[in-house]
Amino acid sequence: MQAFRKAVEAGDHDAIAALLAEDVVFTSPVAFRPYPGKAITTAILRGVWRVFEDFRYVRVIEDAGGRDHVLVFTARVGGRTVHGCDMLHLGEDGLIDEFTVMVRPLSAAQALSAAMGEQFARISREAEAAAAAEGSAGAAH
C-alpha cells in the first residue's frame, strides 16, 4: 500500500481518489453508519486533511496475501494527540474497497468528531459535486 501512503503523505488528493474503488465503503471512527461510495469517501478524506495537524504514518502492517493493510498514524486535532490506524482492504482489481479508521483516546475521538462535524456541510457539497461531475463524465462517453 506504498502508493496510498505516498499519496497521503504528499497531500495528493487526486492520487488518493485514483486508489479508491467506485463502491468503496468508508467506516468512520466517529459516525454510526458507514459511508458507501468514492465521492463521499474522497470528500471525507479531504475534510480529514483539513482538520488533522502533524499527520504521519508510523508503521505499516500487511497480511501475507497483500489485500489487507493497516497504516498506523499519529496526528493532532483540536490540541489533542490522536493515535489511530487506517485499515484498508483491496478488492480483486487492486483498488481500496473497504476503508476503516480507528482512533484513540476517547478525548481525541471527541475532538475529531467535533472538527469533522464542522466540516460536514462542506464535505457533503464536495461529494455531491464530485458525484455530479462523475455522472456527467460517464454520460459523455
mmCIF file of N, CA, C and O in Angstrom, residues 20 23-38 40-42 44-45 48 52 73 84-89 96-103 112 116 120:
data_model
loop_
_atom_site.group_PDB
_atom_site.id
_atom_site.type_symbol
_atom_site.label_atom_id
_atom_site.label_comp_id
_atom_site.label_asym_id
_atom_site.label_seq_id
_atom_site.Cartn_x
_atom_site.Cartn_y
_atom_site.Cartn_z
ATOM 1 N N LEU A 20 -9.111 4.459 -4.915
ATOM 2 C CA LEU A 20 -10.371 4.030 -4.317
ATOM 3 C C LEU A 20 -11.286 3.397 -5.359
ATOM 4 O O LEU A 20 -11.453 3.932 -6.458
ATOM 5 N N ASP A 23 -17.105 1.622 -5.482
ATOM 6 C CA ASP A 23 -18.024 1.157 -4.439
ATOM 7 C C ASP A 23 -17.357 1.029 -3.068
ATOM 8 O O ASP A 23 -17.821 0.300 -2.209
ATOM 9 N N VAL A 24 -16.272 1.776 -2.853
ATOM 10 C CA VAL A 24 -15.578 1.748 -1.566
ATOM 11 C C VAL A 24 -16.563 2.072 -0.441
ATOM 12 O O VAL A 24 -17.495 2.856 -0.629
ATOM 13 N N VAL A 25 -16.350 1.469 0.702
ATOM 14 C CA VAL A 25 -17.155 1.763 1.887
ATOM 15 C C VAL A 25 -16.210 2.313 2.947
ATOM 16 O O VAL A 25 -15.242 1.658 3.328
ATOM 17 N N PHE A 26 -16.504 3.530 3.397
ATOM 18 C CA PHE A 26 -15.701 4.192 4.425
ATOM 19 C C PHE A 26 -16.414 4.072 5.760
ATOM 20 O O PHE A 26 -17.589 4.434 5.885
ATOM 21 N N THR A 27 -15.707 3.552 6.761
ATOM 22 C CA THR A 27 -16.259 3.450 8.110
ATOM 23 C C THR A 27 -15.463 4.382 9.009
ATOM 24 O O THR A 27 -14.259 4.222 9.179
ATOM 25 N N SER A 28 -16.161 5.340 9.566
ATOM 26 C CA SER A 28 -15.572 6.395 10.381
ATOM 27 C C SER A 28 -15.486 5.984 11.844
ATOM 28 O O SER A 28 -16.348 5.240 12.326
ATOM 29 N N PRO A 29 -14.498 6.518 12.551
ATOM 30 C CA PRO A 29 -14.430 6.221 13.986
ATOM 31 C C PRO A 29 -15.461 7.001 14.794
ATOM 32 O O PRO A 29 -15.665 6.700 15.964
ATOM 33 N N VAL A 30 -16.105 7.981 14.171
ATOM 34 C CA VAL A 30 -16.998 8.855 14.932
ATOM 35 C C VAL A 30 -18.416 8.916 14.361
ATOM 36 O O VAL A 30 -19.224 9.732 14.794
ATOM 37 N N ALA A 31 -18.722 8.049 13.400
ATOM 38 C CA ALA A 31 -20.068 8.014 12.834
ATOM 39 C C ALA A 31 -20.628 6.606 12.969
ATOM 40 O O ALA A 31 -19.893 5.629 12.835
ATOM 41 N N PHE A 32 -21.917 6.510 13.197
ATOM 42 C CA PHE A 32 -22.560 5.220 13.428
ATOM 43 C C PHE A 32 -22.618 4.377 12.162
ATOM 44 O O PHE A 32 -22.355 3.185 12.183
ATOM 45 N N ARG A 33 -22.964 5.010 11.050
ATOM 46 C CA ARG A 33 -23.148 4.245 9.820
ATOM 47 C C ARG A 33 -21.966 4.441 8.865
ATOM 48 O O ARG A 33 -21.343 5.495 8.853
ATOM 49 N N PRO A 34 -21.681 3.446 8.058
ATOM 50 C CA PRO A 34 -20.620 3.585 7.057
ATOM 51 C C PRO A 34 -21.091 4.484 5.908
ATOM 52 O O PRO A 34 -22.291 4.685 5.704
ATOM 53 N N TYR A 35 -20.141 4.990 5.163
ATOM 54 C CA TYR A 35 -20.410 5.851 4.010
ATOM 55 C C TYR A 35 -19.994 5.106 2.750
ATOM 56 O O TYR A 35 -18.806 4.892 2.523
ATOM 57 N N PRO A 36 -20.957 4.715 1.915
ATOM 58 C CA PRO A 36 -20.611 3.998 0.693
ATOM 59 C C PRO A 36 -20.362 4.954 -0.479
ATOM 60 O O PRO A 36 -21.087 5.932 -0.650
ATOM 61 N N GLY A 37 -19.324 4.666 -1.248
ATOM 62 C CA GLY A 37 -19.084 5.399 -2.483
ATOM 63 C C GLY A 37 -17.803 6.208 -2.486
ATOM 64 O O GLY A 37 -17.345 6.712 -1.461
ATOM 65 N N LYS A 38 -17.239 6.312 -3.665
ATOM 66 C CA LYS A 38 -15.975 7.014 -3.860
ATOM 67 C C LYS A 38 -16.108 8.522 -3.607
ATOM 68 O O LYS A 38 -15.231 9.117 -2.995
ATOM 69 N N ILE A 40 -18.156 10.354 -1.639
ATOM 70 C CA ILE A 40 -18.222 10.737 -0.221
ATOM 71 C C ILE A 40 -16.932 10.376 0.502
ATOM 72 O O ILE A 40 -16.444 11.133 1.346
ATOM 73 N N THR A 41 -16.333 9.232 0.176
ATOM 74 C CA THR A 41 -15.078 8.841 0.822
ATOM 75 C C THR A 41 -13.979 9.837 0.509
ATOM 76 O O THR A 41 -13.245 10.278 1.401
ATOM 77 N N THR A 42 -13.868 10.231 -0.743
ATOM 78 C CA THR A 42 -12.856 11.217 -1.136
ATOM 79 C C THR A 42 -13.088 12.541 -0.414
ATOM 80 O O THR A 42 -12.142 13.155 0.089
ATOM 81 N N ILE A 44 -14.640 13.021 2.463
ATOM 82 C CA ILE A 44 -14.321 12.845 3.884
ATOM 83 C C ILE A 44 -12.812 12.911 4.089
ATOM 84 O O ILE A 44 -12.335 13.576 5.018
ATOM 85 N N LEU A 45 -12.061 12.244 3.236
ATOM 86 C CA LEU A 45 -10.601 12.261 3.383
ATOM 87 C C LEU A 45 -10.034 13.667 3.201
ATOM 88 O O LEU A 45 -9.090 14.051 3.887
ATOM 89 N N VAL A 48 -10.690 15.372 6.489
ATOM 90 C CA VAL A 48 -9.723 14.931 7.495
ATOM 91 C C VAL A 48 -8.398 15.663 7.304
ATOM 92 O O VAL A 48 -7.765 16.095 8.272
ATOM 93 N N PHE A 52 -6.694 17.471 10.548
ATOM 94 C CA PHE A 52 -5.512 16.874 11.184
ATOM 95 C C PHE A 52 -4.307 17.791 11.026
ATOM 96 O O PHE A 52 -4.092 18.363 9.968
ATOM 97 N N PHE A 73 -1.021 5.631 12.473
ATOM 98 C CA PHE A 73 -0.659 7.041 12.368
ATOM 99 C C PHE A 73 -0.757 7.771 13.690
ATOM 100 O O PHE A 73 -1.382 7.296 14.644
ATOM 101 N N GLY A 84 -4.008 6.443 15.770
ATOM 102 C CA GLY A 84 -5.032 5.723 15.041
ATOM 103 C C GLY A 84 -4.468 4.836 13.971
ATOM 104 O O GLY A 84 -3.252 4.680 13.828
ATOM 105 N N CYS A 85 -5.385 4.250 13.210
ATOM 106 C CA CYS A 85 -4.965 3.416 12.097
ATOM 107 C C CYS A 85 -6.015 3.466 10.996
ATOM 108 O O CYS A 85 -7.203 3.618 11.248
ATOM 109 N N ASP A 86 -5.502 3.380 9.779
ATOM 110 C CA ASP A 86 -6.328 3.218 8.597
ATOM 111 C C ASP A 86 -6.258 1.744 8.226
ATOM 112 O O ASP A 86 -5.172 1.213 7.986
ATOM 113 N N MET A 87 -7.396 1.077 8.222
ATOM 114 C CA MET A 87 -7.457 -0.337 7.840
ATOM 115 C C MET A 87 -8.043 -0.403 6.434
ATOM 116 O O MET A 87 -9.185 0.020 6.216
ATOM 117 N N LEU A 88 -7.227 -0.885 5.509
ATOM 118 C CA LEU A 88 -7.605 -0.881 4.104
ATOM 119 C C LEU A 88 -7.705 -2.315 3.575
ATOM 120 O O LEU A 88 -6.856 -3.151 3.885
ATOM 121 N N HIS A 89 -8.711 -2.546 2.782
ATOM 122 C CA HIS A 89 -8.842 -3.832 2.092
ATOM 123 C C HIS A 89 -8.863 -3.549 0.595
ATOM 124 O O HIS A 89 -9.555 -2.628 0.143
ATOM 125 N N ILE A 96 -8.881 0.091 -3.321
ATOM 126 C CA ILE A 96 -9.384 0.040 -1.945
ATOM 127 C C ILE A 96 -10.903 -0.036 -1.985
ATOM 128 O O ILE A 96 -11.566 0.885 -2.478
ATOM 129 N N ASP A 97 -11.463 -1.117 -1.442
ATOM 130 C CA ASP A 97 -12.916 -1.259 -1.419
ATOM 131 C C ASP A 97 -13.497 -1.169 -0.005
ATOM 132 O O ASP A 97 -14.702 -1.046 0.161
ATOM 133 N N GLU A 98 -12.624 -1.244 0.999
ATOM 134 C CA GLU A 98 -13.038 -1.036 2.394
ATOM 135 C C GLU A 98 -11.992 -0.159 3.059
ATOM 136 O O GLU A 98 -10.786 -0.436 2.954
ATOM 137 N N PHE A 99 -12.461 0.880 3.742
ATOM 138 C CA PHE A 99 -11.559 1.830 4.392
ATOM 139 C C PHE A 99 -12.149 2.126 5.765
ATOM 140 O O PHE A 99 -13.176 2.784 5.880
ATOM 141 N N THR A 100 -11.513 1.587 6.794
ATOM 142 C CA THR A 100 -11.987 1.769 8.160
ATOM 143 C C THR A 100 -10.926 2.514 8.957
ATOM 144 O O THR A 100 -9.749 2.191 8.871
ATOM 145 N N VAL A 101 -11.364 3.502 9.719
ATOM 146 C CA VAL A 101 -10.445 4.278 10.552
ATOM 147 C C VAL A 101 -10.814 4.065 12.013
ATOM 148 O O VAL A 101 -11.989 4.071 12.379
ATOM 149 N N MET A 102 -9.796 3.867 12.819
ATOM 150 C CA MET A 102 -9.960 3.776 14.275
ATOM 151 C C MET A 102 -9.029 4.807 14.892
ATOM 152 O O MET A 102 -7.922 5.018 14.387
ATOM 153 N N VAL A 103 -9.491 5.448 15.978
ATOM 154 C CA VAL A 103 -8.651 6.410 16.693
ATOM 155 C C VAL A 103 -8.824 6.250 18.188
ATOM 156 O O VAL A 103 -9.829 5.728 18.663
ATOM 157 N N LEU A 112 -11.967 14.949 17.221
ATOM 158 C CA LEU A 112 -12.097 14.657 15.795
ATOM 159 C C LEU A 112 -13.550 14.748 15.360
ATOM 160 O O LEU A 112 -13.866 15.327 14.319
ATOM 161 N N MET A 116 -14.757 17.353 12.552
ATOM 162 C CA MET A 116 -15.357 16.837 11.317
ATOM 163 C C MET A 116 -16.812 17.277 11.201
ATOM 164 O O MET A 116 -17.304 17.511 10.093
ATOM 165 N N PHE A 120 -18.696 19.005 7.920
ATOM 166 C CA PHE A 120 -19.559 18.101 7.179
ATOM 167 C C PHE A 120 -20.423 18.750 6.104
ATOM 168 O O PHE A 120 -20.688 18.129 5.074
#
